[in-house]
Amino acid sequence: FFSSFSKSHPQPVTHNPKMAQFERTIKDATDTTPKVISYCTGSCSDPPISIHYFDFGGKAESLRLLCFYLGLNFDDVRYPRELFRAKKAAGELPFGQVPMLEASGNFVPQTNAMLRCVARLAKSTAYPVDDVLACAKVDAVLDQDADTFTGVLVVNYKERFGFDFLNDDESSCQAVRKTLRERVLVSHVTNLERQVGAGGWLGSDGNVPTIADFNWAPRLVYLRDHAIPEDDGKILDNCPKLSALIEKFYALTAVKAYYELNPAV
């Protein structure tokens, strides 16, 4: 699955809160294999985990950033659409979709489950498993993603949810998006704003991000800039804590290093 690639480009990089040394290698895709970007620290004695997705940010971005932040060895596996369709048809993807996490021969779907898994593998306080109530707060903020984006997903991906008939009714879709923007989404981000803790992070009063922040920072950027095509990009203007969280998250040393290394992502 990870062999027979055409090129290898080693590149050292410093990253993560401890500024550990990373070696980055790109193995380009062929007709039958995906592109793989490998990140490896130190002696590379730890087995890498693999993140399976497409060759853009999307729903896998939070997981890539978390792995990079935690200094984990990982393979960023990026499928061409044709290869993804073939694997889906062959039943090789849990729930028939990506992103998907591979660790020790196990395949884990669903973004929130993957974030929890990675944090626990790293024994990170980004998901404080020894504190039941702290984890519950993080889980609640993570789960709020589904409530927030359900309407957006349905109107933007109609066939996936059985609303194919709306493909011929753009005026109704525009009306739905208008309602989402003016009422539904405003309510959700207002509620989410209240969950920003004293340290400026979601679901915690601490001074370091949790896995909820790794999910929500990219999602808030998507919500602000892309979710509603007709939007003016001002949906977070009345949410100063969320706006500050975005700035704070993308100013993290590891996050900045990741994007310096991957400017096109």
Coordinates of C-alpha atoms in Angstrom, one line a residue:
F1 CA 0.0 0.0 0.0
F2 CA 2.9 2.4 0.8
S3 CA 5.4 1.2 -1.8
S4 CA 6.2 1.9 -5.4
F5 CA 6.3 5.7 -5.3
S6 CA 8.1 7.7 -7.9
K7 CA 10.1 10.3 -5.9
S8 CA 11.5 10.9 -2.4
H9 CA 12.3 14.4 -1.1
P10 CA 13.8 14.5 2.4
Q11 CA 13.6 17.9 4.2
P12 CA 14.4 18.6 7.8
V13 CA 12.1 20.9 9.8
T14 CA 11.8 22.0 13.4
H15 CA 8.3 22.0 14.9
N16 CA 6.1 21.4 17.9
P17 CA 6.3 22.9 21.4
K18 CA 9.6 21.1 22.2
M19 CA 11.0 22.1 18.8
A20 CA 12.0 18.5 18.1
Q21 CA 13.6 17.8 14.7
F22 CA 11.4 16.4 12.0
E23 CA 12.4 14.8 8.8
R24 CA 9.8 15.2 6.1
T25 CA 9.7 13.0 3.0
I26 CA 7.3 13.2 0.1
K27 CA 6.5 10.1 -1.9
D28 CA 4.6 11.1 -5.0
A29 CA 1.5 9.3 -6.2
T30 CA 1.3 6.9 -9.0
D31 CA -1.7 5.6 -10.9
T32 CA -2.3 3.0 -8.2
T33 CA -0.8 4.5 -5.0
P34 CA -1.5 7.7 -3.0
K35 CA 0.8 10.6 -2.3
V36 CA 2.4 10.1 1.1
I37 CA 4.0 12.9 3.2
S38 CA 6.0 11.3 6.0
Y39 CA 7.0 13.2 9.2
C40 CA 9.5 11.5 11.4
T41 CA 11.3 12.6 14.6
G42 CA 14.5 11.4 16.2
S43 CA 15.4 7.8 15.5
C44 CA 12.0 7.1 14.1
S45 CA 11.7 4.1 16.4
D46 CA 8.0 4.7 17.1
P47 CA 5.7 3.2 14.5
P48 CA 4.0 6.0 12.5
I49 CA 0.3 6.5 12.4
S50 CA -1.3 7.3 9.0
I51 CA -3.9 9.9 8.2
H52 CA -5.9 9.0 5.0
Y53 CA -7.6 11.8 3.1
F54 CA -7.4 13.9 -0.1
D55 CA -4.7 16.3 -1.2
F56 CA -6.1 19.3 0.5
G57 CA -6.9 20.5 4.0
G58 CA -10.5 19.8 4.7
K59 CA -11.6 17.6 7.5
A60 CA -8.2 16.0 8.0
E61 CA -6.4 19.3 8.7
S62 CA -7.2 19.2 12.4
L63 CA -5.6 15.8 12.7
R64 CA -2.5 16.7 10.7
L65 CA -2.0 19.7 12.9
L66 CA -2.5 17.8 16.1
C67 CA 0.0 15.1 15.1
F68 CA 2.5 17.8 14.1
Y69 CA 1.9 19.8 17.3
L70 CA 2.4 16.6 19.5
G71 CA 5.6 15.6 17.6
L72 CA 4.2 12.2 16.5
N73 CA 5.6 10.2 13.6
F74 CA 2.9 10.1 11.0
D75 CA 2.2 9.5 7.3
D76 CA -0.1 11.9 5.6
V77 CA -1.7 9.7 2.9
R78 CA -3.4 11.8 0.2
Y79 CA -5.7 10.0 -2.2
P80 CA -6.4 10.9 -5.8
R81 CA -10.2 10.8 -6.3
E82 CA -10.0 7.8 -8.6
L83 CA -8.1 5.7 -6.0
F84 CA -10.5 6.8 -3.2
R85 CA -13.5 5.7 -5.4
A86 CA -11.9 2.3 -6.0
K87 CA -11.2 1.8 -2.3
K88 CA -14.7 2.9 -1.4
A89 CA -16.2 0.5 -3.9
A90 CA -14.0 -2.3 -2.6
G91 CA -15.3 -1.8 1.0
E92 CA -11.8 -0.8 2.3
L93 CA -13.0 2.3 4.1
P94 CA -15.0 2.3 7.3
F95 CA -18.3 4.0 6.6
G96 CA -17.1 4.4 3.1
Q97 CA -15.4 7.7 3.7
V98 CA -12.3 9.6 4.8
P99 CA -10.6 11.0 6.8
M100 CA -9.5 7.9 8.4
L101 CA -6.8 7.1 10.9
E102 CA -4.6 4.0 10.7
A103 CA -2.7 2.9 13.8
S104 CA -1.1 -0.5 14.6
G105 CA -3.2 -2.1 11.8
N106 CA -6.5 -0.6 13.2
F107 CA -8.6 1.8 11.1
V108 CA -10.5 4.5 13.0
P109 CA -13.0 6.8 11.2
Q110 CA -14.8 10.0 12.3
T111 CA -12.8 13.1 13.1
N112 CA -13.6 13.4 16.9
A113 CA -12.7 9.7 17.5
M114 CA -9.4 10.2 15.6
L115 CA -8.5 13.3 17.6
R116 CA -9.2 11.5 20.9
C117 CA -7.2 8.5 19.7
V118 CA -4.1 10.6 18.7
A119 CA -4.1 12.6 22.0
R120 CA -4.3 9.4 24.0
L121 CA -1.6 7.7 22.0
A122 CA 0.6 10.7 22.8
K123 CA -0.5 10.7 26.4
S124 CA -1.2 14.4 25.9
T125 CA -3.1 16.8 28.1
A126 CA -4.9 18.0 25.0
Y127 CA -7.4 15.3 26.0
P128 CA -7.0 14.9 29.8
V129 CA -8.2 11.3 30.2
D130 CA -7.5 11.2 33.9
D131 CA -10.2 14.0 34.5
V132 CA -13.6 12.7 33.6
L133 CA -15.4 16.1 33.8
A134 CA -12.6 17.9 31.9
C135 CA -12.9 15.3 29.1
A136 CA -16.7 15.7 29.1
K137 CA -16.3 19.4 28.5
V138 CA -14.0 18.8 25.6
D139 CA -16.3 16.2 24.2
A140 CA -19.3 18.5 24.4
V141 CA -17.5 21.2 22.5
L142 CA -16.4 18.7 19.9
D143 CA -19.9 17.3 19.5
Q144 CA -21.3 20.8 18.9
D145 CA -19.6 20.7 15.5
A146 CA -22.3 18.3 14.2
D147 CA -25.1 20.5 15.4
T148 CA -23.5 23.6 13.9
F149 CA -22.8 22.2 10.5
T150 CA -25.7 19.9 9.8
G151 CA -27.6 22.4 7.8
V152 CA -24.6 23.6 5.9
L153 CA -23.7 20.0 4.9
V154 CA -27.2 19.2 3.8
V155 CA -27.5 22.3 1.5
N156 CA -24.0 22.0 0.1
Y157 CA -23.9 18.2 -0.3
K158 CA -27.5 17.4 -1.2
E159 CA -27.1 14.0 -2.8
R160 CA -25.3 12.6 0.3
F161 CA -28.3 13.3 2.4
G162 CA -31.0 12.4 0.0
F163 CA -32.0 15.9 -1.1
D164 CA -31.1 15.5 -4.8
F165 CA -34.3 17.2 -5.8
L166 CA -32.9 20.5 -4.5
N167 CA -30.4 20.4 -7.4
D168 CA -33.1 21.9 -9.6
D169 CA -34.3 24.4 -7.0
E170 CA -31.5 26.9 -6.4
S171 CA -33.9 29.5 -5.1
S172 CA -34.9 27.3 -2.2
C173 CA -31.2 26.5 -1.5
Q174 CA -30.4 30.2 -1.4
A175 CA -33.3 30.7 1.0
V176 CA -32.0 28.0 3.3
R177 CA -28.5 29.4 3.2
K178 CA -29.9 32.8 4.1
T179 CA -31.7 31.4 7.1
L180 CA -28.6 29.5 8.1
R181 CA -26.5 32.6 7.9
E182 CA -28.9 35.0 9.6
R183 CA -30.3 32.9 12.4
V184 CA -29.1 29.3 12.8
L185 CA -25.3 29.7 12.5
V186 CA -25.4 33.0 14.4
S187 CA -27.1 31.2 17.3
H188 CA -24.5 28.4 17.2
V189 CA -21.4 30.6 17.2
T190 CA -22.9 32.8 19.9
N191 CA -23.3 29.7 22.1
L192 CA -19.8 28.5 21.2
E193 CA -18.4 31.9 22.1
R194 CA -19.5 31.2 25.7
Q195 CA -17.4 28.0 25.9
V196 CA -14.1 29.9 25.5
G197 CA -12.3 29.5 28.8
A198 CA -10.2 31.9 30.8
G199 CA -7.1 30.8 28.9
G200 CA -8.6 31.6 25.6
W201 CA -9.2 28.0 24.5
L202 CA -12.4 26.0 24.1
G203 CA -13.8 23.7 26.7
S204 CA -11.0 24.5 29.2
D205 CA -9.7 27.2 31.4
G206 CA -6.1 26.1 30.8
N207 CA -3.4 27.9 28.9
V208 CA -2.8 25.2 26.2
P209 CA -5.1 24.1 23.5
T210 CA -7.2 20.9 23.7
I211 CA -8.3 18.7 20.8
A212 CA -11.5 20.8 20.7
D213 CA -9.4 23.8 19.5
F214 CA -7.6 21.7 16.9
N215 CA -11.1 20.8 15.5
W216 CA -12.7 24.2 15.8
A217 CA -10.0 26.6 14.6
P218 CA -10.0 25.2 11.1
R219 CA -13.7 24.8 11.2
L220 CA -14.3 28.4 12.2
V221 CA -12.1 29.6 9.3
Y222 CA -14.2 27.4 7.0
L223 CA -17.4 28.7 8.4
R224 CA -16.3 32.3 8.1
D225 CA -14.8 32.1 4.6
H226 CA -16.4 29.2 2.7
A227 CA -19.5 27.6 4.3
I228 CA -22.0 30.0 2.8
P229 CA -21.1 31.1 -0.7
E230 CA -23.1 34.3 -0.6
D231 CA -21.8 35.3 2.9
D232 CA -19.9 38.5 3.6
G233 CA -17.3 36.8 5.9
K234 CA -18.5 38.7 8.9
I235 CA -20.3 35.9 10.8
L236 CA -17.7 36.0 13.6
D237 CA -17.6 39.8 13.9
N238 CA -19.7 39.7 17.1
C239 CA -17.7 36.8 18.6
P240 CA -14.4 38.4 19.8
K241 CA -13.3 35.4 21.8
L242 CA -13.7 33.0 18.8
S243 CA -11.9 35.5 16.6
A244 CA -9.1 35.8 19.1
L245 CA -8.9 32.0 19.4
I246 CA -8.4 31.7 15.6
E247 CA -5.5 34.1 15.8
K248 CA -4.0 32.5 18.8
F249 CA -4.3 29.0 17.3
Y250 CA -2.6 29.9 14.0
A251 CA 0.1 31.7 16.0
L252 CA 1.2 28.5 17.7
T253 CA 4.8 27.7 16.9
A254 CA 4.0 24.2 15.6
V255 CA 1.0 25.4 13.5
K256 CA 3.1 28.2 11.9
A257 CA 5.9 25.7 11.2
Y258 CA 3.5 23.3 9.6
Y259 CA 2.2 25.9 7.2
E260 CA 5.7 27.2 6.4
L261 CA 6.4 23.7 5.3
N262 CA 3.1 23.2 3.5
P263 CA 2.2 26.6 2.1
A264 CA -0.1 25.2 -0.5
V265 CA -2.3 23.2 1.9

